[in-house]
Amino acid sequence: MKTVLVTGGAGFIGSHTCINLIENNYRLIVVDSNINSSPKSIERIRQLFKNKSIDLSDLLNFFHGDIRDKNFLNQIFANAKKDKSPIEAVLHFAGLKSVEDSFKDPMLYWENNVVGSLTLFEVMQSFNCNTVVFSSSATVYGITSQKSVDESSVINPNNPYGQTKAAVENLLEGIFKSYSDKWRIANLRYFNPIGAHESGLIGEDPNDKPNNLFPIICRVAGGTYKNLKIFGRDWPTIDGTGVRDYIHVMDLADSHRCALDFLLNNQPQFLNLNIGTGKGTSVLELIQIFSDVNECDISYEFCERRPGDLPVVIANNRKAIELLNWCPKKNLYDMCLDGWNWQKLNPNGYK
Ligand code: NAD
Ligand code: UD1
């Protein structure tokens, strides 16, 4: 059984990926500062498996700490080595992710996302652990007129958050160029992950108010917010509202397991991969599907465009599908059903 370090594993995407990895026979060490998550997500993962009579005490270990703390990371790697289950790969989710906040405090974003990643890669290198799957973002592409973006599209992020993601990708490319006989690297550029685990036990629960469309729709459905403000009705799209490529978080989770398997079973290499469904959905279409599936009304009003927004962002996902033996399986119906199930069962998240 291989041991894998999951940074940011208590967060939204990390926690869902932990479930998939455990189901696929990986032993996990999770580190998280909980700056944007609750350690309860880890307890819920334990509960999920306990319900199936599986005890995770040896398979899932959680350590509270910050990836910028080199001593902390050294200790994690050293202890795993001492226990004769050295860390063979890292899934690197830890990072701050709000575009809005990154404009307010760009230095915090560079320090946390870039310095944090650099510290992690240094420690990995010193323990001869050279396999990493990094959480990148479609936001690295910036403004594009292409209908769907492939991995060779120009990298030109238009916000500090995206710039930190592009910087870490660059750093990893540099590492690979210098140690191409050793490192196995996959930058997964996520499009728009939504939904939750079908159990309703884990889901998205940011510590601050959400900025993204789907969690806001859920809060309107649940009555926490009065209505949804739609940012613009005059975009050059099917109905004037923004079009995005929404992907179920469990399909996104599965892409990590596939990327990890692929890297561990192949020669050292450096990959950039789009992770999306390749299908576009407008804000109004998503509201309609959510209302139909969950039999509820989502009231909304139109307002000004949000700075930094783009009309259409859709993945060309062919490379990931061909290379990784991965394919998104869930549709918008599942995303809306599972996302609302989580919200209904946990109106206050993990609190
Ligand atoms: P999240 O905030 O739920 O998870 C990130 C986790 O990292 C949190 O648990 C947070 O506490 C932890 N963390 C942050 N800085 C840390 C540090 N210095 N040390 C230790 N832990 C730290 O976000 P998410 O939606 O699960 O996103 C995971 C990753 O994917 C992030 O890197 C994000 O930028 C990236 N991403 C997310 C999306 C999205 O739509 N959710 C899209 C593209 C990329
Ligand atoms: C946003 C970020 C992106 C980041 C991603 C995940 C911006 C400009 N982009 O992507 O960099 O990687 O989140 O964190 O912030 N919408 C509304 N009303 C709302 C919220 C959103 O109409 O209250 C619309 C948006 O205009 C957009 C669509 O819904 O058309 C999706 O928005 P969102 O969920 O924030 O995702 P992105 O904009 O794709």
Coordinates of C-alpha atoms and ligand atoms in Angstrom, one line a residue:
M1 CA 0.0 0.0 0.0
K2 CA 1.4 3.4 -1.0
T3 CA 1.5 6.3 1.4
V4 CA 0.5 9.7 0.0
L5 CA 0.7 13.2 1.6
V6 CA -2.4 15.3 1.0
T7 CA -1.9 19.0 1.7
G8 CA -5.1 20.9 2.2
G9 CA -6.9 17.6 2.6
A10 CA -9.5 19.0 5.0
G11 CA -10.8 21.5 2.3
F12 CA -13.5 21.0 -0.3
I13 CA -11.7 19.2 -3.1
G14 CA -9.1 17.6 -0.9
S15 CA -11.6 15.9 1.5
H16 CA -13.6 14.5 -1.5
T17 CA -10.3 13.2 -3.0
C18 CA -9.3 11.6 0.3
I19 CA -12.4 9.4 0.1
N20 CA -11.6 8.3 -3.5
L21 CA -7.9 7.5 -2.6
I22 CA -8.8 5.5 0.5
E23 CA -11.3 3.5 -1.6
N24 CA -8.4 2.9 -4.0
N25 CA -6.0 1.5 -1.5
Y26 CA -3.9 4.5 -0.7
R27 CA -2.8 5.3 2.9
L28 CA -3.1 9.0 3.6
I29 CA -1.3 11.6 5.7
V30 CA -3.3 14.8 5.6
V31 CA -1.9 18.2 6.6
D32 CA -4.0 21.3 6.8
S33 CA -3.8 24.6 8.7
N34 CA -7.7 24.8 8.6
I35 CA -7.4 28.5 7.5
N36 CA -10.4 27.8 5.2
S37 CA -11.7 24.5 6.5
S38 CA -12.7 22.5 9.5
P39 CA -10.9 19.4 10.9
K40 CA -14.5 18.0 11.2
S41 CA -14.3 17.1 7.5
I42 CA -11.7 14.5 8.4
E43 CA -13.9 13.2 11.2
R44 CA -16.8 12.9 8.7
I45 CA -14.6 10.8 6.4
R46 CA -13.9 8.5 9.3
Q47 CA -17.6 8.3 10.0
L48 CA -18.4 7.5 6.3
F49 CA -16.1 4.5 6.4
K50 CA -17.2 3.5 9.9
N51 CA -20.7 3.2 8.5
K52 CA -19.3 0.6 6.1
S53 CA -17.4 -1.1 9.1
I54 CA -14.0 0.1 7.9
D55 CA -11.7 1.5 10.5
L56 CA -9.4 4.2 9.2
S57 CA -7.1 4.6 12.2
D58 CA -4.0 3.4 10.2
L59 CA -5.2 4.6 6.8
L60 CA -5.9 8.3 7.5
N61 CA -3.7 10.4 9.7
F62 CA -4.4 14.1 10.1
F63 CA -1.9 16.7 11.3
H64 CA -2.8 20.3 11.9
G65 CA -0.1 22.6 10.5
D66 CA 1.1 25.0 7.8
I67 CA 3.0 24.0 4.7
R68 CA 5.1 27.2 5.1
D69 CA 6.5 25.6 8.3
K70 CA 9.5 23.7 7.0
N71 CA 10.2 22.0 10.4
F72 CA 6.6 20.8 10.5
L73 CA 6.9 19.3 7.0
N74 CA 10.3 17.7 7.7
Q75 CA 8.8 16.1 10.8
I76 CA 5.9 14.7 8.7
F77 CA 8.2 13.1 6.1
A78 CA 10.7 11.9 8.7
N79 CA 8.1 10.2 10.8
A80 CA 6.6 8.5 7.8
K81 CA 10.1 7.2 6.9
K82 CA 10.7 6.0 10.4
D83 CA 7.4 4.2 10.4
K84 CA 8.6 2.3 7.3
S85 CA 5.9 3.9 5.1
P86 CA 7.7 6.7 3.4
I87 CA 5.6 9.3 1.5
E88 CA 5.8 8.3 -2.2
A89 CA 3.8 11.2 -3.6
V90 CA 2.0 14.4 -2.7
L91 CA -1.4 15.7 -3.7
H92 CA -1.0 19.4 -3.2
F93 CA -4.3 21.2 -2.6
A94 CA -3.2 23.6 0.1
G95 CA -3.7 27.2 -1.0
L96 CA -5.9 30.3 -0.7
K97 CA -8.4 30.5 -3.5
S98 CA -10.4 33.8 -3.5
V99 CA -9.8 36.0 -6.5
E100 CA -11.4 38.9 -4.7
D101 CA -9.2 38.5 -1.6
S102 CA -6.1 38.1 -3.8
F103 CA -6.7 41.6 -5.1
K104 CA -7.0 42.9 -1.5
D105 CA -3.9 41.2 -0.2
P106 CA -1.7 40.0 -3.1
M107 CA 1.4 39.5 -0.8
L108 CA -0.5 37.1 1.4
Y109 CA -1.5 35.1 -1.7
W110 CA 2.1 35.0 -3.0
E111 CA 3.4 34.0 0.4
N112 CA 0.9 31.3 1.1
N113 CA 0.5 29.8 -2.3
V114 CA 4.0 30.2 -3.8
V115 CA 6.3 30.3 -0.8
G116 CA 4.2 27.5 0.7
S117 CA 4.6 25.4 -2.4
L118 CA 8.3 26.1 -2.7
T119 CA 8.8 25.0 0.9
L120 CA 6.9 21.8 0.2
F121 CA 8.9 21.0 -2.9
E122 CA 12.2 21.5 -1.1
V123 CA 11.2 19.1 1.7
M124 CA 10.0 16.6 -0.9
Q125 CA 13.3 16.8 -2.8
S126 CA 15.3 16.3 0.4
F127 CA 13.3 13.1 1.1
N128 CA 13.6 11.9 -2.4
C129 CA 9.9 12.2 -2.9
N130 CA 9.5 13.4 -6.5
T131 CA 5.9 12.8 -7.5
V132 CA 3.3 15.6 -7.2
V133 CA -0.2 16.4 -8.4
F134 CA -0.8 20.1 -8.1
S135 CA -4.1 21.9 -7.9
S136 CA -4.0 24.5 -10.6
S137 CA -6.9 26.4 -12.1
A138 CA -8.5 27.4 -15.4
T139 CA -7.9 30.9 -14.2
V140 CA -4.3 30.6 -15.4
Y141 CA -5.5 31.1 -19.0
G142 CA -6.9 34.6 -18.4
I143 CA -8.9 36.2 -21.2
T144 CA -9.4 34.1 -24.3
S145 CA -11.7 34.2 -27.3
Q146 CA -11.5 30.5 -27.8
K147 CA -14.7 28.5 -27.5
S148 CA -12.9 26.0 -25.3
V149 CA -9.3 26.1 -24.0
D150 CA -6.7 23.4 -24.5
E151 CA -3.5 23.1 -22.5
S152 CA -1.5 24.9 -25.2
S153 CA -3.6 28.1 -24.8
V154 CA -1.7 31.2 -23.7
I155 CA -1.1 31.5 -19.9
N156 CA -2.1 35.0 -18.9
P157 CA -3.9 35.2 -15.6
N158 CA -5.7 38.4 -14.9
N159 CA -5.7 38.3 -11.1
P160 CA -3.1 37.7 -8.3
Y161 CA -4.6 34.4 -7.3
G162 CA -4.2 33.1 -10.9
Q163 CA -0.7 34.5 -11.0
T164 CA 0.3 32.5 -8.0
K165 CA -1.1 29.3 -9.7
A166 CA 0.9 30.1 -12.9
A167 CA 4.0 30.8 -10.8
V168 CA 3.8 27.4 -9.1
E169 CA 3.3 25.7 -12.5
N170 CA 6.4 27.6 -13.7
L171 CA 8.4 26.6 -10.6
L172 CA 7.4 22.9 -11.2
E173 CA 8.4 23.1 -14.8
G174 CA 11.8 24.5 -13.8
I175 CA 12.2 21.7 -11.3
F176 CA 11.4 19.2 -13.9
K177 CA 13.8 20.7 -16.4
S178 CA 16.6 20.3 -13.9
Y179 CA 15.8 16.9 -12.6
S180 CA 13.9 15.3 -15.5
D181 CA 15.1 11.8 -14.6
K182 CA 13.4 12.0 -11.2
W183 CA 10.3 14.2 -11.0
R184 CA 6.8 13.2 -12.0
I185 CA 4.5 16.2 -12.1
A186 CA 0.9 16.8 -13.1
N187 CA -0.7 20.3 -12.9
L188 CA -4.4 19.8 -12.9
R189 CA -6.2 22.9 -14.2
Y190 CA -9.6 22.6 -12.6
F191 CA -12.6 24.3 -14.2
N192 CA -15.7 24.7 -11.9
P193 CA -16.1 22.0 -9.3
I194 CA -19.5 21.8 -7.6
G195 CA -21.7 19.3 -5.8
A196 CA -20.8 17.1 -2.9
H197 CA -20.3 13.5 -1.9
E198 CA -23.5 11.6 -2.3
S199 CA -23.7 10.7 1.4
G200 CA -24.3 14.3 2.3
L201 CA -21.6 13.9 5.0
I202 CA -19.0 16.1 3.4
G203 CA -19.3 19.1 1.1
E204 CA -18.1 22.7 0.6
D205 CA -17.9 24.8 3.8
P206 CA -15.7 27.8 3.4
N207 CA -14.9 29.8 6.6
D208 CA -15.8 33.0 4.9
K209 CA -18.9 33.9 2.8
P210 CA -18.8 32.1 -0.5
N211 CA -18.1 34.0 -3.7
N212 CA -18.8 31.2 -6.2
L213 CA -22.1 30.7 -7.9
F214 CA -23.1 27.2 -6.8
P215 CA -22.7 27.6 -3.0
I216 CA -24.6 30.9 -3.3
I217 CA -27.5 29.2 -5.1
C218 CA -27.6 26.6 -2.3
R219 CA -27.8 29.3 0.3
V220 CA -30.6 31.0 -1.6
A221 CA -32.4 27.7 -1.8
G222 CA -31.9 27.2 2.0
G223 CA -33.1 30.7 2.8
T224 CA -29.8 32.0 4.2
Y225 CA -29.6 34.5 1.3
K226 CA -32.7 36.3 -0.1
N227 CA -31.7 36.1 -3.7
L228 CA -28.8 35.6 -6.2
K229 CA -27.2 38.5 -7.9
I230 CA -26.4 37.6 -11.4
F231 CA -23.4 39.4 -12.6
G232 CA -24.4 40.7 -16.1
R233 CA -27.1 39.9 -18.6
D234 CA -25.4 41.2 -21.7
W235 CA -22.6 38.7 -22.2
P236 CA -22.2 37.3 -25.7
T237 CA -23.7 33.9 -24.7
I238 CA -26.8 31.9 -25.2
D239 CA -28.9 33.9 -22.7
G240 CA -26.6 36.8 -21.8
T241 CA -25.3 35.2 -18.6
G242 CA -21.8 33.7 -18.0
V243 CA -21.1 30.2 -19.3
R244 CA -18.9 27.8 -17.3
D245 CA -17.8 24.2 -17.3
Y246 CA -19.2 22.7 -14.1
I247 CA -17.7 19.4 -12.9
H248 CA -18.9 17.2 -10.1
V249 CA -16.4 17.3 -7.3
M250 CA -16.3 13.4 -7.1
D251 CA -15.3 13.3 -10.8
L252 CA -12.6 15.9 -10.1
A253 CA -11.5 13.8 -7.1
D254 CA -11.3 10.8 -9.4
S255 CA -9.0 12.7 -11.8
H256 CA -6.5 13.0 -9.0
R257 CA -6.4 9.3 -8.4
C258 CA -6.0 8.6 -12.1
A259 CA -3.2 11.2 -12.4
L260 CA -1.5 9.7 -9.4
D261 CA -1.7 6.2 -10.7
F262 CA -0.5 7.4 -14.1
L263 CA 2.5 9.2 -12.7
L264 CA 3.5 6.4 -10.4
N265 CA 3.3 3.8 -13.2
N266 CA 5.2 5.8 -15.9
Q267 CA 8.5 7.5 -16.6
P268 CA 9.3 10.8 -15.0
Q269 CA 7.3 13.5 -16.8
F270 CA 5.7 16.9 -16.6
L271 CA 2.0 17.3 -17.5
N272 CA -0.5 20.1 -17.7
L273 CA -4.1 18.8 -17.8
N274 CA -7.5 20.5 -18.1
I275 CA -10.0 18.9 -15.8
G276 CA -13.5 19.7 -16.8
T277 CA -16.4 18.1 -18.6
G278 CA -16.1 20.0 -21.9
K279 CA -19.7 21.3 -21.6
G280 CA -20.8 24.8 -21.0
T281 CA -23.8 25.9 -18.8
S282 CA -25.0 29.4 -18.3
V283 CA -26.0 30.9 -15.0
L284 CA -29.7 30.8 -15.9
E285 CA -29.4 27.2 -17.1
L286 CA -27.8 26.2 -13.9
I287 CA -30.6 27.9 -11.9
Q288 CA -33.2 26.2 -14.0
I289 CA -31.7 22.7 -13.5
F290 CA -31.2 23.3 -9.8
S291 CA -34.8 24.4 -9.4
D292 CA -36.2 21.4 -11.4
V293 CA -34.1 18.8 -9.7
N294 CA -34.7 20.0 -6.2
E295 CA -38.2 21.4 -6.7
C296 CA -37.4 24.8 -5.3
D297 CA -37.4 28.4 -6.5
I298 CA -34.2 30.4 -6.7
S299 CA -35.0 34.1 -6.8
Y300 CA -32.5 36.3 -8.6
E301 CA -31.8 39.8 -9.8
F302 CA -29.5 41.1 -12.5
C303 CA -26.7 43.4 -11.6
E304 CA -23.4 44.8 -13.0
R305 CA -20.7 42.5 -14.4
R306 CA -18.2 41.3 -11.8
P307 CA -14.6 42.7 -12.5
G308 CA -12.4 40.1 -14.0
D309 CA -15.2 37.9 -15.2
L310 CA -15.2 36.2 -18.6
P311 CA -18.2 35.3 -20.8
V312 CA -17.3 31.7 -21.5
V313 CA -14.8 29.3 -19.9
I314 CA -15.0 25.7 -21.1
A315 CA -12.3 23.0 -21.0
N316 CA -11.0 21.0 -23.9
N317 CA -10.6 17.9 -21.7
R318 CA -9.4 15.5 -24.4
K319 CA -5.8 15.2 -23.1
A320 CA -6.8 14.1 -19.6
I321 CA -9.4 11.7 -21.0
E322 CA -6.9 10.1 -23.4
L323 CA -3.9 10.0 -21.1
L324 CA -5.4 9.2 -17.7
N325 CA -8.1 6.7 -18.5
W326 CA -10.4 9.1 -16.7
C327 CA -13.8 10.3 -17.7
P328 CA -16.3 12.5 -15.9
K329 CA -19.4 10.4 -15.1
K330 CA -21.8 12.7 -13.3
N331 CA -24.1 15.2 -14.9
L332 CA -25.6 18.5 -13.8
Y333 CA -28.6 16.7 -12.3
D334 CA -26.2 14.8 -10.0
M335 CA -24.2 18.0 -9.1
C336 CA -27.4 19.9 -8.2
L337 CA -28.9 16.9 -6.3
D338 CA -25.8 16.1 -4.3
G339 CA -24.9 19.8 -3.6
W340 CA -28.3 20.6 -2.3
N341 CA -28.4 17.3 -0.2
W342 CA -25.2 18.4 1.5
Q343 CA -26.6 21.9 2.2
K344 CA -30.0 20.6 3.4
L345 CA -28.4 18.2 5.8
N346 CA -25.7 20.7 7.0
P347 CA -27.3 24.2 6.8
N348 CA -24.4 25.5 8.9
G349 CA -21.7 23.4 7.2
Y350 CA -19.6 21.5 9.7
K351 CA -20.4 23.9 12.6
Ligands
NAD1 P1 -10.4 24.9 0.1 O1 -10.1 26.3 0.6 O2 -11.6 24.3 0.6 O3 -9.2 24.0 0.4 C1 -7.8 24.4 0.6 C2 -7.3 23.9 1.9 O4 -5.9 24.3 2.0 C3 -8.1 24.4 3.1 O5 -8.5 23.4 3.9 C4 -7.1 25.4 3.8 O6 -7.3 25.4 5.2 C5 -5.8 24.7 3.4 N1 -4.6 25.6 3.4 C6 -4.5 26.9 2.8 N2 -3.3 27.3 3.0 C7 -2.6 26.4 3.7 C8 -1.3 26.4 4.2 N3 -0.4 27.3 4.0 N4 -0.9 25.3 4.9 C9 -1.8 24.2 5.1 N5 -3.0 24.3 4.7 C10 -3.4 25.3 4.0 O7 -10.3 25.0 -1.4 P2 -10.7 23.9 -2.5 O8 -11.8 24.4 -3.3 O9 -10.7 22.6 -1.9 O10 -9.4 24.1 -3.5 C11 -8.3 23.2 -3.3 C12 -7.2 23.7 -4.3 O11 -7.7 23.8 -5.6 C13 -6.7 25.1 -4.0 O12 -5.3 25.2 -4.2 C14 -7.5 26.0 -5.0 O13 -6.7 27.2 -5.3 C15 -7.5 25.1 -6.2 N6 -8.7 25.3 -7.1 C16 -9.9 25.4 -6.6 C17 -11.0 25.6 -7.4 C18 -12.4 25.7 -6.9 O14 -13.3 26.2 -7.7 N7 -12.7 25.3 -5.7 C19 -10.8 25.9 -8.8 C20 -9.4 25.8 -9.3 C21 -8.4 25.5 -8.4
UD1_2 C1 -14.2 32.0 -10.1 C2 -12.9 32.8 -10.2 C3 -11.8 31.9 -10.7 C4 -11.6 30.8 -9.7 C5 -12.9 30.0 -9.5 C6 -12.8 29.0 -8.3 C7 -13.5 35.2 -10.7 C8 -13.5 36.2 -11.7 N1 -13.1 34.0 -11.1 O1 -14.4 31.4 -11.3 O2 -10.6 32.6 -10.9 O3 -10.7 29.8 -10.1 O4 -14.0 31.0 -9.1 O5 -12.6 29.6 -7.1 O6 -13.8 35.4 -9.5 N2 -21.9 34.5 -10.8 C9 -23.1 35.3 -10.6 N3 -23.4 35.6 -9.3 C10 -22.6 35.2 -8.2 C11 -21.5 34.4 -8.5 C12 -21.2 34.1 -9.8 O7 -23.7 35.6 -11.5 O8 -23.0 35.6 -7.1 C13 -21.6 34.1 -12.2 C14 -20.3 34.6 -12.7 O9 -20.4 35.8 -13.3 C15 -19.9 33.5 -13.6 C16 -20.5 32.2 -13.1 O10 -21.6 32.7 -12.2 O11 -20.4 33.7 -14.9 C17 -19.6 31.3 -12.3 O12 -19.0 32.1 -11.3 P1 -18.0 31.4 -10.2 O13 -18.7 30.3 -9.6 O14 -17.6 32.6 -9.3 O15 -16.8 30.8 -11.0 P2 -15.8 31.5 -12.0 O16 -16.1 32.9 -12.3 O17 -15.7 30.6 -13.2

